[in-house]
PDB file of C-alpha atoms in Angstrom:
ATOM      1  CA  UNK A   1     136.651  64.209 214.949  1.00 78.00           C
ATOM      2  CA  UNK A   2     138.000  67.612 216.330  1.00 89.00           C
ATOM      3  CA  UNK A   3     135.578  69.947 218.028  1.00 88.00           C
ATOM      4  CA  UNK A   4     136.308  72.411 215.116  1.00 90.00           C
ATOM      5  CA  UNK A   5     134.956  69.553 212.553  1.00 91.00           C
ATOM      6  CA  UNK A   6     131.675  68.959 214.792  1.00 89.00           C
ATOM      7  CA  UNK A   7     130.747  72.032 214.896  1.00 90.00           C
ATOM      8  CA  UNK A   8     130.629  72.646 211.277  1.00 93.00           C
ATOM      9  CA  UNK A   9     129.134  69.554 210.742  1.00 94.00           C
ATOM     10  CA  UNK A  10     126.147  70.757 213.092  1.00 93.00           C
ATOM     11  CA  UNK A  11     126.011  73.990 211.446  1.00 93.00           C
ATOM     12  CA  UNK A  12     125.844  72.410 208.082  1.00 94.00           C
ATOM     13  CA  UNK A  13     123.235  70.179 209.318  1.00 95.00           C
ATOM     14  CA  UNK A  14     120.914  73.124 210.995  1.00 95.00           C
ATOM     15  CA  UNK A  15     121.433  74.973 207.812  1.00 95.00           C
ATOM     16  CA  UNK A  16     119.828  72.226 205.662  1.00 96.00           C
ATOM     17  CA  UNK A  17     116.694  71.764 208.009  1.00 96.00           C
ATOM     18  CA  UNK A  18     116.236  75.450 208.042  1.00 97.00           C
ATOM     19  CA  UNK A  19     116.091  75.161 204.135  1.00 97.00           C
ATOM     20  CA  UNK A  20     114.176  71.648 204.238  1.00 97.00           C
ATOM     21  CA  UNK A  21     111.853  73.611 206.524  1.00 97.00           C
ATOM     22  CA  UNK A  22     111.103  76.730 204.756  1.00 97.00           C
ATOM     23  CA  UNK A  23     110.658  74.617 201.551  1.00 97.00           C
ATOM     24  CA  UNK A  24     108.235  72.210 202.836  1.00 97.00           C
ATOM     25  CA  UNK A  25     106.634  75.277 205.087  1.00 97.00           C
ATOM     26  CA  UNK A  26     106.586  77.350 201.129  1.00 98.00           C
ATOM     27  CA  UNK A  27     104.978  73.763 199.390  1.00 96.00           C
ATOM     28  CA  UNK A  28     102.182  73.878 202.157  1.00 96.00           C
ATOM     29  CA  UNK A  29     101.238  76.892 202.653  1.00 96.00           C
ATOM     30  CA  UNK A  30     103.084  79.573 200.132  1.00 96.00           C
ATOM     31  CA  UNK A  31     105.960  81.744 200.572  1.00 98.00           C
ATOM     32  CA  UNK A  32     104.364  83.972 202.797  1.00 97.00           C
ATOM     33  CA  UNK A  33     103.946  81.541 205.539  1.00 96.00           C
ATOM     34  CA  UNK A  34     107.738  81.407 205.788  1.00 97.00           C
ATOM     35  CA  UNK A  35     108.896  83.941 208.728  1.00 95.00           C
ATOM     36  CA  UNK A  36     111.566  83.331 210.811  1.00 93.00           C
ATOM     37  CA  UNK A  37     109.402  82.902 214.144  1.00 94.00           C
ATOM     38  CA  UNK A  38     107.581  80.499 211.955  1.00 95.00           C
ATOM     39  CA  UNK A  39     110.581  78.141 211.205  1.00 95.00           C
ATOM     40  CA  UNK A  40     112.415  78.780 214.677  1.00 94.00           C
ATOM     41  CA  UNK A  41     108.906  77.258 215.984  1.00 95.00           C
ATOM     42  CA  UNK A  42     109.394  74.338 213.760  1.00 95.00           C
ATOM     43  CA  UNK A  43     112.789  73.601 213.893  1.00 94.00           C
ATOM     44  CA  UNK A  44     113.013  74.265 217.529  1.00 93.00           C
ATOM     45  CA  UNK A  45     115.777  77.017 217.848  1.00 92.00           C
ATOM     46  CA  UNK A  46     115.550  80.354 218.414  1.00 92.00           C
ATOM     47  CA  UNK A  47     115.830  83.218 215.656  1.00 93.00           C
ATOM     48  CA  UNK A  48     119.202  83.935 216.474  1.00 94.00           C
ATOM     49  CA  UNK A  49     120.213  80.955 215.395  1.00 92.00           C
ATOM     50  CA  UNK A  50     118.643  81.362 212.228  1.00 93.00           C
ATOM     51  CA  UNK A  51     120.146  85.082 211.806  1.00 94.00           C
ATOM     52  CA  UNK A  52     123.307  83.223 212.626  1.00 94.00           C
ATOM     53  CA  UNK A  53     122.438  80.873 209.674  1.00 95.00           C
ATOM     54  CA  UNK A  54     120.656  83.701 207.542  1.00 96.00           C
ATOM     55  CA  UNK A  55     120.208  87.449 207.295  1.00 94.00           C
ATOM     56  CA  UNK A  56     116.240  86.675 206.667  1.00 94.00           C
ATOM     57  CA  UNK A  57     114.350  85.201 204.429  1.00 96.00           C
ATOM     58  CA  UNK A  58     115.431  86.649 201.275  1.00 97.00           C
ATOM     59  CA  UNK A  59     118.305  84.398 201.680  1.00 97.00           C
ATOM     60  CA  UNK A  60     116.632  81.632 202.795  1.00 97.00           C
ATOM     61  CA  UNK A  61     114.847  81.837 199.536  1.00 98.00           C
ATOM     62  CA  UNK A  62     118.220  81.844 197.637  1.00 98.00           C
ATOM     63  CA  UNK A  63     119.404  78.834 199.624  1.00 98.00           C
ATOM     64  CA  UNK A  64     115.897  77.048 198.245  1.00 98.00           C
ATOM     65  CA  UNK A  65     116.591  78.386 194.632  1.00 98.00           C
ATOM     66  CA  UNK A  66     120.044  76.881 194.765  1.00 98.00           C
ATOM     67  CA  UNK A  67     118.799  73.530 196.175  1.00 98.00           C
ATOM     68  CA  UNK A  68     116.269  73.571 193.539  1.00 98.00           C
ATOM     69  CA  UNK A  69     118.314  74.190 190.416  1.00 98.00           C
ATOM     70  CA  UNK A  70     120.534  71.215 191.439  1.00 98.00           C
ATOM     71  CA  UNK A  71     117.872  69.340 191.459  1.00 98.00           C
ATOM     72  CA  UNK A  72     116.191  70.123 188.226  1.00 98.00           C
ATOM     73  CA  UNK A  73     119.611  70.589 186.620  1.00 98.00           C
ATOM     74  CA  UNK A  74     119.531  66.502 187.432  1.00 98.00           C
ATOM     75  CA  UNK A  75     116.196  65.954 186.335  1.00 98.00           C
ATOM     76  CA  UNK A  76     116.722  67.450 182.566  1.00 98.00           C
ATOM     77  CA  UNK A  77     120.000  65.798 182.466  1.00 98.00           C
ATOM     78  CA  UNK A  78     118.414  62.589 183.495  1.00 98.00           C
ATOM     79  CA  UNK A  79     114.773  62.915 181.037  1.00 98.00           C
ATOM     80  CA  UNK A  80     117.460  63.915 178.049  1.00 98.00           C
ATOM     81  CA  UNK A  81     120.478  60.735 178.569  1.00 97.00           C
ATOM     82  CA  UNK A  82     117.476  58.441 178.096  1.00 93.00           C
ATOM     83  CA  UNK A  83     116.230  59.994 174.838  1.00 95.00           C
ATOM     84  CA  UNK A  84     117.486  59.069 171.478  1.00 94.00           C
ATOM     85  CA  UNK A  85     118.022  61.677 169.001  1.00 93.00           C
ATOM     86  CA  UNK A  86     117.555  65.855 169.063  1.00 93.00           C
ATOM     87  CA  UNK A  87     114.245  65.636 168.817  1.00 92.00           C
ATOM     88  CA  UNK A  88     113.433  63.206 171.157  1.00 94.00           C
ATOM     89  CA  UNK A  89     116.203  65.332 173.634  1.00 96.00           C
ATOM     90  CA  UNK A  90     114.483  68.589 173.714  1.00 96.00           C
ATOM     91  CA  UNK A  91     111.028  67.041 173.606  1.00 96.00           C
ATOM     92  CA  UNK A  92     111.811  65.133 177.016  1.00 97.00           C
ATOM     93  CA  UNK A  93     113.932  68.013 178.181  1.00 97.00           C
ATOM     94  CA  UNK A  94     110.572  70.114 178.150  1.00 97.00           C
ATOM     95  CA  UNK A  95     108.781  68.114 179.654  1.00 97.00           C
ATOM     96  CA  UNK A  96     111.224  67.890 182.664  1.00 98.00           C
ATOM     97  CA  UNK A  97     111.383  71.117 182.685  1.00 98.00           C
ATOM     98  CA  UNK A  98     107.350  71.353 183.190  1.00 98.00           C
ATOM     99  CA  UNK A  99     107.058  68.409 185.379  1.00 98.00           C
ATOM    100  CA  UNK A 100     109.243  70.109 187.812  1.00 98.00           C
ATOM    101  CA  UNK A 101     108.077  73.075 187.915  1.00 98.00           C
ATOM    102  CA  UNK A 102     104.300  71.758 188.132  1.00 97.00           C
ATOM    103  CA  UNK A 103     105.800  69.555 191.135  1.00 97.00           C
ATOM    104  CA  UNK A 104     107.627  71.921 192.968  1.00 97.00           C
ATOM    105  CA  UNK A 105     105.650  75.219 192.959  1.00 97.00           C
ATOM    106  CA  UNK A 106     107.890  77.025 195.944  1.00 98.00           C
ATOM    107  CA  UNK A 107     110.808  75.944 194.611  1.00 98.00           C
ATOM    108  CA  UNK A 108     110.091  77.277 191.051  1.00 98.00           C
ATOM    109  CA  UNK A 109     109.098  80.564 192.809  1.00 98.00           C
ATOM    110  CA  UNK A 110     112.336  80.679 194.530  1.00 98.00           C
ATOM    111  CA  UNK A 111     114.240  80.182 191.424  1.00 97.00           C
ATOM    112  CA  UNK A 112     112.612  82.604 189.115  1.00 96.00           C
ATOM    113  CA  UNK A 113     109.535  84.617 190.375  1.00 96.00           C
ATOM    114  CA  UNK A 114     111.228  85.789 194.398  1.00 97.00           C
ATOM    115  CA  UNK A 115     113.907  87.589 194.763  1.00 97.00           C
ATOM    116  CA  UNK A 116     116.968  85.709 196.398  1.00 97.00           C
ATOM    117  CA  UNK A 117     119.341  88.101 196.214  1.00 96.00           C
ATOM    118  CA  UNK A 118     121.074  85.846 193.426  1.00 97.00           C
ATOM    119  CA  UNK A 119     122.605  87.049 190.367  1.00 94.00           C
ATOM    120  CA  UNK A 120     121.643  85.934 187.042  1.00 93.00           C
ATOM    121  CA  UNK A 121     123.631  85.635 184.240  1.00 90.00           C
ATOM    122  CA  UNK A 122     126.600  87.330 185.602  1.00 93.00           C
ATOM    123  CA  UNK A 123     130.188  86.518 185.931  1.00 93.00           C
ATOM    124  CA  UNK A 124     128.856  85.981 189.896  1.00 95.00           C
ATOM    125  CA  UNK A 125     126.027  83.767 188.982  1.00 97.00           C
ATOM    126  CA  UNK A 126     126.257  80.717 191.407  1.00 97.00           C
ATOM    127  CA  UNK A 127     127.366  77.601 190.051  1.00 98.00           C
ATOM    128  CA  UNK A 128     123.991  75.614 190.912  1.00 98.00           C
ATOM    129  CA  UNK A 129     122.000  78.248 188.357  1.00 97.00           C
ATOM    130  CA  UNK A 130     124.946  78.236 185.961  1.00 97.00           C
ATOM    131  CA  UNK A 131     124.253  74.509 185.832  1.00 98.00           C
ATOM    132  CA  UNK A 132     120.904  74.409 185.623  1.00 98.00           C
ATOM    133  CA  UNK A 133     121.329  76.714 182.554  1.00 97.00           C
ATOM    134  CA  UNK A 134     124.146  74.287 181.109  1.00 98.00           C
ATOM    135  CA  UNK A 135     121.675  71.575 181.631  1.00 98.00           C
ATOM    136  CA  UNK A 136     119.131  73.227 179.188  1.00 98.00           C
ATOM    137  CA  UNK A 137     122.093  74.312 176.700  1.00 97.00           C
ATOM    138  CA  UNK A 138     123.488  70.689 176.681  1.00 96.00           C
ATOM    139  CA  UNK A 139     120.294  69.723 174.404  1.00 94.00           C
ATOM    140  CA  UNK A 140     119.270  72.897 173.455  1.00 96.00           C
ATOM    141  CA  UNK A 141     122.438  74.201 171.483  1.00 94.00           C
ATOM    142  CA  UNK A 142     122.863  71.065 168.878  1.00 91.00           C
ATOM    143  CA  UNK A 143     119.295  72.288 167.538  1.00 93.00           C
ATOM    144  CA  UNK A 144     119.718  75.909 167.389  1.00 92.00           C
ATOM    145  CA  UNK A 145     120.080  76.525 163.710  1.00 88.00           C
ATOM    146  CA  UNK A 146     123.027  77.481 161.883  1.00 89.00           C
ATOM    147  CA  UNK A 147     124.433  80.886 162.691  1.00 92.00           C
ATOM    148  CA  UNK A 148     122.414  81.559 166.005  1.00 93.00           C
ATOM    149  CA  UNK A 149     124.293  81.890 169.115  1.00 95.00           C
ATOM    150  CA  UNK A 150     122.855  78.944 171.092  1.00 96.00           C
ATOM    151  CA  UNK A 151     123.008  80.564 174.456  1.00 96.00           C
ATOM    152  CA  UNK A 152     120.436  82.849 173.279  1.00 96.00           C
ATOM    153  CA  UNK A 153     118.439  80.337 171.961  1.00 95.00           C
ATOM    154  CA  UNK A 154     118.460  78.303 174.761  1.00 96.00           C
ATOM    155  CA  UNK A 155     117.127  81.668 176.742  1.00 96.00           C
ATOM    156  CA  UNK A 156     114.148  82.078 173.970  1.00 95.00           C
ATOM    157  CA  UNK A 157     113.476  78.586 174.410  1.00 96.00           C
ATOM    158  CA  UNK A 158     113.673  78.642 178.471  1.00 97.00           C
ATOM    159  CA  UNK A 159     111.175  82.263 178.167  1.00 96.00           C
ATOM    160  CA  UNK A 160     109.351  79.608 176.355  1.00 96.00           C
ATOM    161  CA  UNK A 161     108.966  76.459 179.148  1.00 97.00           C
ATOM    162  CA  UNK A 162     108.864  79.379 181.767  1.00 97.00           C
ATOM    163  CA  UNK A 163     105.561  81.317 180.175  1.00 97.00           C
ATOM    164  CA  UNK A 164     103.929  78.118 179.623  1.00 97.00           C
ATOM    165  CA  UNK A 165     105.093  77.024 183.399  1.00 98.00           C
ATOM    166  CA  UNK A 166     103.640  79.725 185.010  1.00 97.00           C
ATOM    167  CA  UNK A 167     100.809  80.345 182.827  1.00 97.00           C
ATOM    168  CA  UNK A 168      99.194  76.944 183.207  1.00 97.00           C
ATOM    169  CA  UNK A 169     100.323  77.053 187.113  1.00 96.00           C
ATOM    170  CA  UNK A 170      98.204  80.509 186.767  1.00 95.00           C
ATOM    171  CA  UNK A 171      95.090  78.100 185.458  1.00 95.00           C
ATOM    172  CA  UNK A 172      95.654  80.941 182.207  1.00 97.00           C
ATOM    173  CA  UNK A 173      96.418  77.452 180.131  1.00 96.00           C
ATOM    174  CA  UNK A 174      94.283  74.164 180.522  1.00 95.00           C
ATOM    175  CA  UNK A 175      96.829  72.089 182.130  1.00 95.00           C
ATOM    176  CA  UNK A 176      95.479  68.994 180.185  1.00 95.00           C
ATOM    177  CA  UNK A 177      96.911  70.633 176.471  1.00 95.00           C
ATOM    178  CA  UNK A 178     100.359  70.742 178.380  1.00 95.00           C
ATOM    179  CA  UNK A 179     101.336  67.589 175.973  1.00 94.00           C
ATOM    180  CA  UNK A 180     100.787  69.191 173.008  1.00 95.00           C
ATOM    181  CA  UNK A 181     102.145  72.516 173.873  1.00 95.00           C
ATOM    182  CA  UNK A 182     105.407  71.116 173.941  1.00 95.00           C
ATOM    183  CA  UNK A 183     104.668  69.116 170.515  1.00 93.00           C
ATOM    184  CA  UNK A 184     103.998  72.136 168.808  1.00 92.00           C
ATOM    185  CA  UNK A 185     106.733  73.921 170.955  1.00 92.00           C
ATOM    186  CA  UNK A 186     109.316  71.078 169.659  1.00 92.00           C
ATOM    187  CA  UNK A 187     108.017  70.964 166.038  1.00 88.00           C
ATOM    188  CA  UNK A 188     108.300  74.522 165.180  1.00 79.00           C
ATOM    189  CA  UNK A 189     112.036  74.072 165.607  1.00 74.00           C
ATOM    190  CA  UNK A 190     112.903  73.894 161.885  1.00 55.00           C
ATOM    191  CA  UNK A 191     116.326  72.002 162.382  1.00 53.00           C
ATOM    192  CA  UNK A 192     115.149  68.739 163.965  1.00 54.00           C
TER     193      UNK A 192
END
């Protein structure tokens, strides 16, 4: 391995601690426990090398909301390939899409309540997020109805999981009628 390769190699490697730290930092104790002299302290470099890593910790936040819509793009696609039928698809696909956002509250934040300096749906939209959107659509789109644009549905349906996400997070919905939510959620749709 050339000197050139290690080097990157250790970069890439500080770069995902200083992400694994500010998430795990953000899980424990909220976003705004994550500074920079905070996670140089933990990591055990100085905040230069983060700056080198980061311009601050907007971007660390959009590192965290890329991480994390990988991961839940995985976790629908994994709660839908086991279901049988449309039905049974968006049914478990909502209730991925709740689990992980009930599991990872810092990580949700990053995605869709902080701002990360990432685009949206944009022609610049990072892959990760244009995933995690395709993930939804996969499912979503073979119930959408005939003659609706199923991109848009699967945005009325994802305003949908997100209220009820961050309402119940919010302790505005009894987190205990989260089951039926997404029965009543799943039966109103008229084509499955």
């Amino acid at each position: 391995m050339s000197v050139q390769e290690r080097k990157q190699r250790e970069r890439a490697d500080r770069e995902r601690l200083i992400v694994a730290t500010a998430r795990e930092l953000a899980e424990q104790q909220g976003w705004d426990a994550v500074t920079t002299r905070r996670l140089a302290e933990r990591i055990e470099y100085s905040q230069p090398v983060l700056y080198s890593h980061f311009r601050g910790k907007r971007e660390i936040i959009g590192a965290v909301a890329l991480e994390g819509a990988a991961e839940m793009a995985a976790a629908l696609r994994a709660a839908t390939s086991a279901a049988d039928g449309p039905r049974a698809r968006v049914t478990a696909l909502a209730r991925a899409y709740l689990d992980f956002a009930e599991r990872n509250p810092a990580v949700y934040d990053a995605m869709f309540r902080l701002d990360g300096g990432l685009a949206f749906a944009r022609e610049d939209t990072p892959e990760p997020l244009k995933d995690a959107f395709a993930a939804l659509l996969e499912s979503l789109a073979e119930v959408a109805g005939d003659g609706v644009h199923p991109a848009l549905f699967t945005e009325t349906f994802w305003a949908a999981l997100h209220g009820l996400a961050t309402l119940t997070r919010a302790r505005r919905l009894p987190p205990e009628d989260t089951g039926h939510r997404v029965d009543l959620l799943v039966g109103r749709l008229a084509v499955i």
